[in-house]
Short mmCIF file of C-alpha atoms and ligand atoms in Angstrom, two decimals:
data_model
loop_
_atom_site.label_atom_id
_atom_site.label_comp_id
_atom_site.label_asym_id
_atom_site.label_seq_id
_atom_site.Cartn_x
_atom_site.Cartn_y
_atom_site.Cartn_z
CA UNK A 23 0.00 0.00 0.00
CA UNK A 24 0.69 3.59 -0.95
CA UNK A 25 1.91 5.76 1.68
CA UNK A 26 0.79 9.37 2.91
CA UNK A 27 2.55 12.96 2.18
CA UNK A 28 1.75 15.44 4.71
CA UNK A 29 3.29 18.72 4.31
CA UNK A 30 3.42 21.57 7.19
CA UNK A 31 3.44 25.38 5.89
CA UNK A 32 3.04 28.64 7.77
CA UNK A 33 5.03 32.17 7.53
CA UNK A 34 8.26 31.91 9.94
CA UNK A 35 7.08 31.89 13.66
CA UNK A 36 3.96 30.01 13.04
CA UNK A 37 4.62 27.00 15.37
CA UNK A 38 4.83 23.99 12.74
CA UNK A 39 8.22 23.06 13.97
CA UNK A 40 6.50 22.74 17.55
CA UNK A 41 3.60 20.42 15.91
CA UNK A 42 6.45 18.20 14.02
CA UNK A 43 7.56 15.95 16.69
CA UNK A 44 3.76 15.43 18.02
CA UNK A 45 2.09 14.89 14.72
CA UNK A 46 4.98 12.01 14.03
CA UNK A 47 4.23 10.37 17.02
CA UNK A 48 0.52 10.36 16.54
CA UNK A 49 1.36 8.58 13.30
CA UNK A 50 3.40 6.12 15.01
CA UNK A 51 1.05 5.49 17.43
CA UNK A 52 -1.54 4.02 14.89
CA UNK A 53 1.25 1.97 13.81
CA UNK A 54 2.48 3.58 10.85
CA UNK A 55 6.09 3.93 10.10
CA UNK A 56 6.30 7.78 9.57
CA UNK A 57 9.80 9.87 8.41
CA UNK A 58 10.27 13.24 9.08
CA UNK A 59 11.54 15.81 6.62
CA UNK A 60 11.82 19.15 5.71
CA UNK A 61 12.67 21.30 2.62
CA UNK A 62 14.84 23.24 1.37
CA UNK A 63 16.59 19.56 2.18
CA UNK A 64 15.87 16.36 3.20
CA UNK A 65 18.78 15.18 1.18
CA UNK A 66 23.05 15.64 1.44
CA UNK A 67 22.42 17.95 -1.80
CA UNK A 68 19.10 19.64 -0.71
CA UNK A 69 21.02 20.05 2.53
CA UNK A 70 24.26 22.30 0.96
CA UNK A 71 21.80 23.95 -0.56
CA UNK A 72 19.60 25.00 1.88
CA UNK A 73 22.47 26.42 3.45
CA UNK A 74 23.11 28.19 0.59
CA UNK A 75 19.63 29.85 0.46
CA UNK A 76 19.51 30.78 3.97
CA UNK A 77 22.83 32.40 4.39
CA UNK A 78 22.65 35.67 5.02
CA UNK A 79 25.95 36.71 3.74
CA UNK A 80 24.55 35.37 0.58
CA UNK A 81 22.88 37.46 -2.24
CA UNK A 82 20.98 36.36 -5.58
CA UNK A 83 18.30 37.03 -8.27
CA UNK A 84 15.19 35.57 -6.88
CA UNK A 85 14.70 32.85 -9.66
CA UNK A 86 17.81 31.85 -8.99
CA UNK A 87 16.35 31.44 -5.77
CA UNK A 88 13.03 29.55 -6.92
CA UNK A 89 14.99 27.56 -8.85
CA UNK A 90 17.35 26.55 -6.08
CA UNK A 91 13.93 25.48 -4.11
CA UNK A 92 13.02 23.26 -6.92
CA UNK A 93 16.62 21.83 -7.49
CA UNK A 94 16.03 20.60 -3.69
CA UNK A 95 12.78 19.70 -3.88
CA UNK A 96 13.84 17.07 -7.28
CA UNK A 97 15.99 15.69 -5.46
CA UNK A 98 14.49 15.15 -2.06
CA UNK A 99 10.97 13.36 -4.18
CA UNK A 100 13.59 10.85 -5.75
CA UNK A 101 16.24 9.84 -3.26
CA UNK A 102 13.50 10.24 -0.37
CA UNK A 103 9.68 10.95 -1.09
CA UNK A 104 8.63 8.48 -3.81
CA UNK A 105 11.29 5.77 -2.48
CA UNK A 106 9.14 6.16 0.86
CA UNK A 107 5.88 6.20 -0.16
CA UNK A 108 6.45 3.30 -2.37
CA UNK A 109 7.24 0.90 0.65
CA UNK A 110 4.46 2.35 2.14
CA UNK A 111 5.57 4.62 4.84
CA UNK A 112 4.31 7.89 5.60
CA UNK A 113 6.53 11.03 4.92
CA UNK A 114 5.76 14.47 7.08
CA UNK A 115 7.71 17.29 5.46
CA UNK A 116 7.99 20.77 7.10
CA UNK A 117 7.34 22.62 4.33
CA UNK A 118 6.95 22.10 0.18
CA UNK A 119 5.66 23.44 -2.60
CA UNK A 120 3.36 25.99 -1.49
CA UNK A 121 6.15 27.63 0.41
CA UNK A 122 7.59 28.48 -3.17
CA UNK A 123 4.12 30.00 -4.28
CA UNK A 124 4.27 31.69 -0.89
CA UNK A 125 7.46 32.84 -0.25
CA UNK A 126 9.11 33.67 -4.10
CA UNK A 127 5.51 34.10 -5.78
CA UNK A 128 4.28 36.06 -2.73
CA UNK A 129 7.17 37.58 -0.65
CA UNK A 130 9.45 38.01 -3.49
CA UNK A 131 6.65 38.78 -6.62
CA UNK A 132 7.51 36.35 -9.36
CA UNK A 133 5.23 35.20 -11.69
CA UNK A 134 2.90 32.53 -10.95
CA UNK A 135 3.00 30.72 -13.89
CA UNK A 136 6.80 30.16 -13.57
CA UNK A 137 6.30 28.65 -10.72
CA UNK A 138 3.61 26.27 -11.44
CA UNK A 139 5.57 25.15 -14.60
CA UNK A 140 8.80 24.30 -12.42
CA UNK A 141 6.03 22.46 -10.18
CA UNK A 142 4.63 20.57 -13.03
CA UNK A 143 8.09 19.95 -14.35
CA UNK A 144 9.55 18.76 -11.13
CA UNK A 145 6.61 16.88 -8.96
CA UNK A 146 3.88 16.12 -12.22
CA UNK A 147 0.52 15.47 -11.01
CA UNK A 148 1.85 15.02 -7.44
CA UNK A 149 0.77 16.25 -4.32
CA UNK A 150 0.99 15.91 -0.76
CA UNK A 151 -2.60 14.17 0.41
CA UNK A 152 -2.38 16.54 3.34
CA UNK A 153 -1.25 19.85 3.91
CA UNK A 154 -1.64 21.54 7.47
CA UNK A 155 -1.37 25.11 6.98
CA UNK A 156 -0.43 26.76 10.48
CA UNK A 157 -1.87 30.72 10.13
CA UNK A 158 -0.91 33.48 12.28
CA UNK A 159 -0.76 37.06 12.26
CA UNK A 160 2.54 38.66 10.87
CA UNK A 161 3.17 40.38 13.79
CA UNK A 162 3.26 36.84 16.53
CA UNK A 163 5.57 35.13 13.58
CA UNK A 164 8.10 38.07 13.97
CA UNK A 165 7.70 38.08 17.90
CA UNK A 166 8.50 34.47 17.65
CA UNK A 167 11.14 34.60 15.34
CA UNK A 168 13.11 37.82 17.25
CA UNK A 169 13.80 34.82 20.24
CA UNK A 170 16.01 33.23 17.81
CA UNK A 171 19.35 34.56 17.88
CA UNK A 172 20.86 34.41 14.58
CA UNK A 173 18.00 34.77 11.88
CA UNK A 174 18.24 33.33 8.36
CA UNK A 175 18.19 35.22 4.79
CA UNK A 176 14.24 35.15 4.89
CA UNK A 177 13.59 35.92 8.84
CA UNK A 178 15.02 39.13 8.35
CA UNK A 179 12.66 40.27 5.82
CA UNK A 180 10.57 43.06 6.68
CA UNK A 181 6.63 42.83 7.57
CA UNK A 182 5.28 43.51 4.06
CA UNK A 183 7.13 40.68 2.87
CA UNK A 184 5.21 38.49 5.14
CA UNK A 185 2.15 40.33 4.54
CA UNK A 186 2.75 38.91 1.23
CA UNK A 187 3.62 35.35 1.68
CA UNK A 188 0.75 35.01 4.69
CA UNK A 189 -1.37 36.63 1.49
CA UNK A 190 -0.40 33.53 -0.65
CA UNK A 191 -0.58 30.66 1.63
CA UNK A 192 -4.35 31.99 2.17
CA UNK A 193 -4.80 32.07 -1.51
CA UNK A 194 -3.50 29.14 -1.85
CA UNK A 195 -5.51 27.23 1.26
CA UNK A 196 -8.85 28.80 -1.40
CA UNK A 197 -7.61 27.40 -4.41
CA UNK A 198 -7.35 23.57 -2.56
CA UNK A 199 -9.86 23.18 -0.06
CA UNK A 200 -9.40 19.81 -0.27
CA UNK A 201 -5.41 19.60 0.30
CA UNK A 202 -4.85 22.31 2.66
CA UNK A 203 -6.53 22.73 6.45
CA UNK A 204 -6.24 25.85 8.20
CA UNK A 205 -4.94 25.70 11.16
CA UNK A 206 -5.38 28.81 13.38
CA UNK A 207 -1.49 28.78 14.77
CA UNK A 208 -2.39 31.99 17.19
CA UNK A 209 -3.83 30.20 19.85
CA UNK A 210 -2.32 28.08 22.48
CA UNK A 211 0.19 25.19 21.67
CA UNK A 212 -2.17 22.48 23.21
CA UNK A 213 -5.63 23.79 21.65
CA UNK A 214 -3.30 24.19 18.13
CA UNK A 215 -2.34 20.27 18.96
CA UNK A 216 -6.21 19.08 19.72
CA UNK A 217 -7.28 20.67 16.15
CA UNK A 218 -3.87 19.06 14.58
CA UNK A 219 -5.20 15.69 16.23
CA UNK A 220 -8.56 16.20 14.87
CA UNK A 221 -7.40 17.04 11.38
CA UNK A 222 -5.47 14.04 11.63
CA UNK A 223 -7.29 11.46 12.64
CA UNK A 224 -9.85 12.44 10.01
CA UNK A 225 -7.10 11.44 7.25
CA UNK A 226 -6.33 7.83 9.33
CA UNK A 227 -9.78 6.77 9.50
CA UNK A 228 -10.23 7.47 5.76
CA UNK A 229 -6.56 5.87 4.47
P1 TYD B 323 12.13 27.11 8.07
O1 TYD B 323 11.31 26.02 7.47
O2 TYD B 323 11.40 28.24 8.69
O3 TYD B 323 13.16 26.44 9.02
P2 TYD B 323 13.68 26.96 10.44
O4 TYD B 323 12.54 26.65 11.35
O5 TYD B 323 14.90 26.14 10.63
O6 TYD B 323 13.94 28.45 10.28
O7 TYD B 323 13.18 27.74 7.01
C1 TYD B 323 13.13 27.57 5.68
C2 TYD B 323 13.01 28.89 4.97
O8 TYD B 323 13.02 28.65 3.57
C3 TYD B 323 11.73 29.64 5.30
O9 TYD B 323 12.02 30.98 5.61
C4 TYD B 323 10.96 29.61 4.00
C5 TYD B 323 11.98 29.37 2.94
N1 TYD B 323 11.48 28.60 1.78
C6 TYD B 323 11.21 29.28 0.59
O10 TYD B 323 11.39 30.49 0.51
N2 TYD B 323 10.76 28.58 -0.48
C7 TYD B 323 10.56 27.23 -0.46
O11 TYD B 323 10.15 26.62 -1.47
C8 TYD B 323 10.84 26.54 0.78
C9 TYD B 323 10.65 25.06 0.87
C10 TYD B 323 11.30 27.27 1.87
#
């Protein structure tokens, strides 16, 4: 049997990297070997260059950018996605695709249609079966994200930006319904886990 792809999104500071660990051991509670990954990564390429794109010291045109995302992302579908999901196992990635419609369509303005030809190109007709979308205000993400010490290339973009990719990841929650739950990621980390759980045990019961 197939496995599941469940994707987490959300503007920096949203909380998905709190939900991570909990929604993998849900999974592996109902018995269900689950691997956890994330992108830009997931692979010793996608890795080198992730830190590429998040280096601050580091400037460049922002397709070179997009394309760097979907460089990653070919790589982490064939040496990890598809291999796993072909044995069956579940894979929970922080973050895919829509982060690219969010962050270089929305944050950084390039066109659309770009994108969703690199998507095509690189991923075809798939799609993660689940996407948990964690939404908060721009302002909590910064307030979360000025505790971290040393912020990346993107965390020290400035509100609009965000503005802009939170603008995207809504659109983009409208355009699939189906794919992509809300998840209200302003209020408190347990009442964000019970509607996590509920989400999720909505998708066991049906696989
Ligand atoms: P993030 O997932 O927030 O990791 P951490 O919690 O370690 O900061 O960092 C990844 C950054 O990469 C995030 O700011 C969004 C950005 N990104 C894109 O701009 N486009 C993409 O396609 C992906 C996958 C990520």
């Amino acid at each position: 049997m197939q496995g599941k792809f469940i994707t987490l999104e959300g503007i920096d500071g949203a909380g998905k990297s709190t939900q991570l660990a909990w929604i993998v051991e849900l999974l592996q509670r109902a018995g269900l070997v689950a691997i956890v990954s994330r992108e830009p990564g997931g692979t010793p390429l996608g890795e080198q260059l992730r830190a590429l794109v998040l280096d601050n010291a580091m400037t460049m045109h922002p397709e070179t950018e997009a394309l760097l995302m979907f460089a990653a992302r070919r790589e982490h579908l064939d040496k990890l996605i598809l291999p796993a999901l072909a044995q069956g196992q579940w894979v929970v990635s922080d973050r895919f695709t829509d982060a690219s419609f969010a962050y270089q369509g929305g944050g950084r303005e390039l066109d659309r249609d770009k994108l969703a030809t690199l998507e095509r190109w690189t991923q075809g007709v798939l799609q993660p079966d689940l996407t948990l979308y964690f939404d908060v205000p721009v302002e909590l993400g910064q307030q979360r994200v000025k505790q971290i010490k040393v912020v990346d290339r993107f965390e020290k973009e400035k509100t609009e930006f965000f503005q802009r990719v939170r603008a995207a990841y809504l659109d983009r929650a409208k355009q699939f319904p189906e794919r992509i739950k809300i998840v209200d990621g302003s209020q408190p980390v347990t009442v964000v886990k019970a509607a996590v759980e509920r989400i999720l045990l909505d998708v066991l019961n049906r696989a």
